[in-house]
mmCIF file of C-alpha atoms in Angstrom:
data_model
loop_
_atom_site.group_PDB
_atom_site.id
_atom_site.type_symbol
_atom_site.label_atom_id
_atom_site.label_comp_id
_atom_site.label_asym_id
_atom_site.label_seq_id
_atom_site.Cartn_x
_atom_site.Cartn_y
_atom_site.Cartn_z
ATOM 1 C CA MET A 1 83.482 109.815 83.889
ATOM 2 C CA TYR A 2 84.349 110.086 80.424
ATOM 3 C CA ASN A 3 84.050 113.486 80.504
ATOM 4 C CA SER A 4 86.467 113.502 84.017
ATOM 5 C CA PHE A 5 89.270 111.689 81.583
ATOM 6 C CA LEU A 6 88.681 114.379 79.013
ATOM 7 C CA LEU A 7 90.138 116.447 81.497
ATOM 8 C CA PHE A 8 92.876 114.399 82.888
ATOM 9 C CA LYS A 9 93.463 114.220 79.970
ATOM 10 C CA LYS A 10 93.803 117.924 79.175
ATOM 11 C CA ASN A 11 95.574 118.752 82.207
ATOM 12 C CA MET A 12 98.243 115.990 82.189
ATOM 13 C CA LYS A 13 98.652 118.081 78.107
ATOM 14 C CA GLU A 14 99.438 121.535 80.075
ATOM 15 C CA VAL A 15 101.576 119.334 82.326
ATOM 16 C CA GLU A 16 103.787 118.188 79.375
ATOM 17 C CA ASN A 17 103.942 121.942 78.092
ATOM 18 C CA LEU A 18 106.143 122.675 81.139
ATOM 19 C CA THR A 19 108.849 120.164 79.259
ATOM 20 C CA GLY A 20 108.300 122.277 76.852
ATOM 21 C CA LEU A 21 109.410 124.918 77.960
ATOM 22 C CA HIS A 22 112.381 124.088 80.257
ATOM 23 C CA SER A 23 113.533 123.081 77.669
ATOM 24 C CA PHE A 24 112.790 126.813 75.395
ATOM 25 C CA LEU A 25 114.316 128.018 78.408
ATOM 26 C CA GLU A 26 117.706 126.738 78.539
ATOM 27 C CA GLU A 27 118.413 126.344 75.072
ATOM 28 C CA THR A 28 117.716 130.575 74.397
ATOM 29 C CA ILE A 29 118.905 132.132 77.709
ATOM 30 C CA THR A 30 121.854 132.623 79.615
ATOM 31 C CA SER A 31 121.338 132.904 83.105
ATOM 32 C CA PRO A 32 123.218 132.031 86.481
ATOM 33 C CA PHE A 33 119.946 130.473 87.642
ATOM 34 C CA SER A 34 118.577 127.043 87.014
ATOM 35 C CA PHE A 35 115.340 126.614 85.122
ATOM 36 C CA ASP A 36 114.851 123.105 86.923
ATOM 37 C CA ASP A 37 112.088 124.136 89.509
ATOM 38 C CA LEU A 38 109.975 124.338 86.468
ATOM 39 C CA LEU A 39 110.199 119.951 86.255
ATOM 40 C CA ARG A 40 109.545 120.127 89.543
ATOM 41 C CA ALA A 41 106.637 121.587 89.049
ATOM 42 C CA GLN A 42 105.762 119.006 86.853
ATOM 43 C CA ILE A 43 106.061 116.189 88.517
ATOM 44 C CA VAL A 44 103.976 118.056 91.188
ATOM 45 C CA TYR A 45 101.349 118.807 88.465
ATOM 46 C CA SER A 46 100.914 115.179 87.278
ATOM 47 C CA VAL A 47 100.244 114.137 90.788
ATOM 48 C CA SER A 48 97.890 116.560 91.313
ATOM 49 C CA ALA A 49 95.984 116.073 87.544
ATOM 50 C CA PHE A 50 96.523 111.957 89.102
ATOM 51 C CA ASP A 51 94.799 112.903 91.839
ATOM 52 C CA LYS A 52 92.149 114.725 90.810
ATOM 53 C CA LEU A 53 90.958 112.137 88.098
ATOM 54 C CA MET A 54 91.360 109.619 90.921
ATOM 55 C CA HIS A 55 88.858 111.741 93.373
ATOM 56 C CA ASP A 56 86.328 112.427 90.400
ATOM 57 C CA LEU A 57 86.030 108.608 89.097
ATOM 58 C CA ILE A 58 85.612 107.134 92.329
ATOM 59 C CA ARG A 59 82.858 110.208 93.103
ATOM 60 C CA ILE A 60 81.247 109.793 89.682
ATOM 61 C CA GLY A 61 80.746 105.695 90.127
ATOM 62 C CA ILE A 62 79.678 106.167 93.749
ATOM 63 C CA VAL A 63 76.581 108.772 92.694
ATOM 64 C CA GLN A 64 76.193 106.312 89.736
ATOM 65 C CA ILE A 65 75.509 103.697 92.893
ATOM 66 C CA TYR A 66 73.514 106.294 94.725
ATOM 67 C CA THR A 67 70.901 106.397 91.042
ATOM 68 C CA GLY A 68 70.521 102.676 90.455
ATOM 69 C CA LYS A 69 73.259 103.226 87.790
ATOM 70 C CA ARG A 70 76.336 101.310 89.253
ATOM 71 C CA VAL A 71 75.869 97.546 91.082
ATOM 72 C CA PRO A 72 76.860 98.385 94.333
ATOM 73 C CA THR A 73 79.970 97.033 95.655
ATOM 74 C CA PRO A 74 80.898 95.771 99.265
ATOM 75 C CA LYS A 75 82.549 98.903 100.769
ATOM 76 C CA TYR A 76 79.776 100.927 98.846
ATOM 77 C CA ILE A 77 76.759 99.335 100.722
ATOM 78 C CA ALA A 78 79.071 99.259 103.895
ATOM 79 C CA GLU A 79 79.636 103.040 104.584
ATOM 80 C CA GLN A 80 77.786 104.510 107.337
ATOM 81 C CA ILE A 81 76.244 108.078 106.550
ATOM 82 C CA SER A 82 75.071 110.312 109.039
ATOM 83 C CA LEU A 83 71.683 110.901 109.888
ATOM 84 C CA GLN A 84 71.215 114.642 109.015
ATOM 85 C CA LEU A 85 72.294 113.577 105.547
ATOM 86 C CA HIS A 86 69.986 110.350 105.878
ATOM 87 C CA SER A 87 67.304 112.948 106.876
ATOM 88 C CA GLU A 88 68.081 115.526 104.336
ATOM 89 C CA LEU A 89 68.330 112.567 101.553
ATOM 90 C CA ILE A 90 64.488 111.209 102.217
ATOM 91 C CA THR A 91 63.490 115.258 102.072
ATOM 92 C CA ALA A 92 65.066 116.428 99.552
ATOM 93 C CA THR A 93 62.988 118.444 96.752
ATOM 94 C CA LEU A 94 65.182 121.335 95.563
ATOM 95 C CA PRO A 95 67.923 120.678 95.766
ATOM 96 C CA PRO A 96 67.197 117.038 94.416
ATOM 97 C CA LYS A 97 68.850 114.349 96.736
ATOM 98 C CA GLU A 98 71.336 113.475 93.886
ATOM 99 C CA PHE A 99 72.722 116.263 94.495
ATOM 100 C CA ILE A 100 72.746 116.832 98.669
ATOM 101 C CA PHE A 101 73.995 112.924 98.039
ATOM 102 C CA GLU A 102 76.837 114.342 95.960
ATOM 103 C CA GLN A 103 78.378 116.936 97.921
ATOM 104 C CA ALA A 104 78.349 114.378 100.561
ATOM 105 C CA ILE A 105 80.857 112.074 98.610
ATOM 106 C CA PHE A 106 83.033 115.376 97.633
ATOM 107 C CA ASN A 107 83.744 116.713 101.170
ATOM 108 C CA LYS A 108 83.934 112.830 102.630
ATOM 109 C CA LEU A 109 86.606 112.463 99.713
ATOM 110 C CA LYS A 110 88.279 115.926 99.677
ATOM 111 C CA LEU A 111 89.975 115.050 103.398
ATOM 112 C CA ILE A 112 91.733 112.197 101.203
ATOM 113 C CA SER A 113 94.645 111.981 98.709
ATOM 114 C CA TYR A 114 94.370 109.103 95.967
ATOM 115 C CA GLN A 115 98.650 109.415 95.904
ATOM 116 C CA ASP A 116 99.668 106.118 97.297
ATOM 117 C CA PRO A 117 98.897 102.607 95.799
ATOM 118 C CA SER A 118 96.754 100.947 99.015
ATOM 119 C CA LYS A 119 95.002 104.419 99.397
ATOM 120 C CA ILE A 120 93.916 104.129 95.640
ATOM 121 C CA SER A 121 93.135 100.565 95.302
ATOM 122 C CA GLU A 122 90.744 101.370 98.482
ATOM 123 C CA GLY A 123 88.448 104.177 97.098
ATOM 124 C CA LEU A 124 88.217 102.274 93.999
ATOM 125 C CA SER A 125 87.161 99.747 96.077
ATOM 126 C CA TYR A 126 83.798 102.170 96.384
ATOM 127 C CA ILE A 127 83.083 101.318 92.950
ATOM 128 C CA TRP A 128 84.917 98.781 91.253
ATOM 129 C CA ASP A 129 84.924 95.176 92.680
ATOM 130 C CA GLU A 130 88.231 93.367 92.172
ATOM 131 C CA LYS A 131 90.264 91.730 95.003
ATOM 132 C CA GLN A 132 93.567 92.264 93.011
ATOM 133 C CA LYS A 133 93.429 95.553 91.090
ATOM 134 C CA TRP A 134 96.849 96.005 90.838
ATOM 135 C CA GLN A 135 97.211 93.070 89.729
ATOM 136 C CA LYS A 136 94.990 93.787 86.989
ATOM 137 C CA ILE A 137 95.673 97.189 86.165
ATOM 138 C CA ALA A 138 99.671 95.585 85.500
ATOM 139 C CA THR A 139 99.115 93.363 83.184
ATOM 140 C CA ALA A 140 98.849 96.143 80.257
ATOM 141 C CA PHE A 141 101.895 97.289 81.815
ATOM 142 C CA GLY A 142 103.721 93.756 81.379
ATOM 143 C CA VAL A 143 104.924 94.325 84.589
ATOM 144 C CA PRO A 144 104.416 92.973 88.106
ATOM 145 C CA ASP A 145 101.773 94.773 90.292
ATOM 146 C CA LYS A 146 104.359 95.329 93.119
ATOM 147 C CA THR A 147 106.276 97.133 89.780
ATOM 148 C CA ILE A 148 103.221 99.823 89.698
ATOM 149 C CA LYS A 149 103.023 100.158 93.251
ATOM 150 C CA THR A 150 106.758 100.933 94.003
ATOM 151 C CA LYS A 151 106.893 103.472 91.077
ATOM 152 C CA LEU A 152 103.804 105.311 92.493
ATOM 153 C CA LYS A 153 105.182 104.998 96.241
ATOM 154 C CA LEU A 154 108.304 106.818 94.763
ATOM 155 C CA ILE A 155 106.359 109.431 92.627
ATOM 156 C CA ALA A 156 104.657 110.187 95.957
ATOM 157 C CA THR A 157 107.935 110.496 97.873
ATOM 158 C CA ARG A 158 109.111 113.155 95.499
ATOM 159 C CA ARG A 159 106.323 115.083 95.420
ATOM 160 C CA ASN A 160 106.115 115.830 98.479
ATOM 161 C CA ALA A 161 109.855 116.247 99.080
ATOM 162 C CA ILE A 162 109.305 118.980 96.310
ATOM 163 C CA VAL A 163 106.398 120.487 97.517
ATOM 164 C CA HIS A 164 107.520 119.719 101.959
ATOM 165 C CA GLU A 165 111.318 120.044 101.649
ATOM 166 C CA ALA A 166 112.268 121.943 98.802
ATOM 167 C CA ASP A 167 113.372 119.020 97.259
ATOM 168 C CA ILE A 168 116.586 119.443 99.330
ATOM 169 C CA ASP A 169 118.699 116.449 100.653
ATOM 170 C CA PRO A 170 118.856 116.665 103.937
ATOM 171 C CA VAL A 171 122.596 115.961 104.427
ATOM 172 C CA SER A 172 124.188 117.740 101.475
ATOM 173 C CA GLN A 173 121.430 120.466 101.745
ATOM 174 C CA THR A 174 121.436 121.003 98.779
ATOM 175 C CA LYS A 175 118.429 120.480 96.150
ATOM 176 C CA LEU A 176 118.907 117.190 94.867
ATOM 177 C CA ILE A 177 119.273 116.496 90.924
ATOM 178 C CA ILE A 178 116.285 116.018 88.483
ATOM 179 C CA SER A 179 116.375 116.085 84.473
ATOM 180 C CA LYS A 180 113.701 116.395 81.871
ATOM 181 C CA THR A 181 113.914 112.494 81.879
ATOM 182 C CA ASP A 182 112.534 111.837 85.231
ATOM 183 C CA SER A 183 109.623 114.693 84.905
ATOM 184 C CA ASP A 184 108.562 113.467 81.424
ATOM 185 C CA THR A 185 109.076 109.514 82.758
ATOM 186 C CA ILE A 186 106.886 109.982 85.372
ATOM 187 C CA THR A 187 104.111 112.299 83.133
ATOM 188 C CA SER A 188 104.315 109.597 81.125
ATOM 189 C CA PHE A 189 103.861 107.046 83.715
ATOM 190 C CA LEU A 190 101.143 108.532 85.459
ATOM 191 C CA TYR A 191 98.666 109.251 82.446
ATOM 192 C CA ASP A 192 99.304 105.224 81.882
ATOM 193 C CA CYS A 193 98.247 104.287 85.111
ATOM 194 C CA GLY A 194 95.296 106.964 85.240
ATOM 195 C CA LYS A 195 93.765 105.998 81.265
ATOM 196 C CA GLU A 196 94.468 102.335 82.514
ATOM 197 C CA ILE A 197 92.171 102.998 85.839
ATOM 198 C CA TYR A 198 89.988 104.736 83.380
ATOM 199 C CA ASN A 199 89.514 101.579 81.053
ATOM 200 C CA ASN A 200 88.825 99.581 84.024
ATOM 201 C CA VAL A 201 86.275 101.085 86.095
ATOM 202 C CA LYS A 202 84.343 103.527 83.701
#
């Protein structure tokens, strides 16, 4: 899990570089065009890096349970697998059954987006038997869990507006306003949130 968190840190650092590039272009190049799409890209990539961290932590945790390195959770125990996968695991030699199992988990999880707080909590339940996950995470921020969940929902909404609607206001048909503060705040929050989740499940 540590390597996954290191990758998350690297991804988020690269995302932060978009802010610097935006500032440089704004200060040095006179252009009739806006460079604000770099800030929008920062939001999209920040969410992507966070989503990947969640996928990695959950997948690795599930495999750790399978190999006896982690205590099973009720959600893990209740998970169903196909008879075909069961047969493959029983007879596996090369590749080893751990590899086959991990690939099956990867294929299952890749269809899920871990951006909404309820989906994140549901995914973490495979590896973290904590009833009040968001309350525990929120204590590190010193705010109610509702605040954290609301922020995540708003970030996901803005990310979806950028990706699926070109970040255009449906009424005015012009792009929604975005600032360096907006993108930096979102990147910083997602990093802190990802770090806190990692600290609780590692």
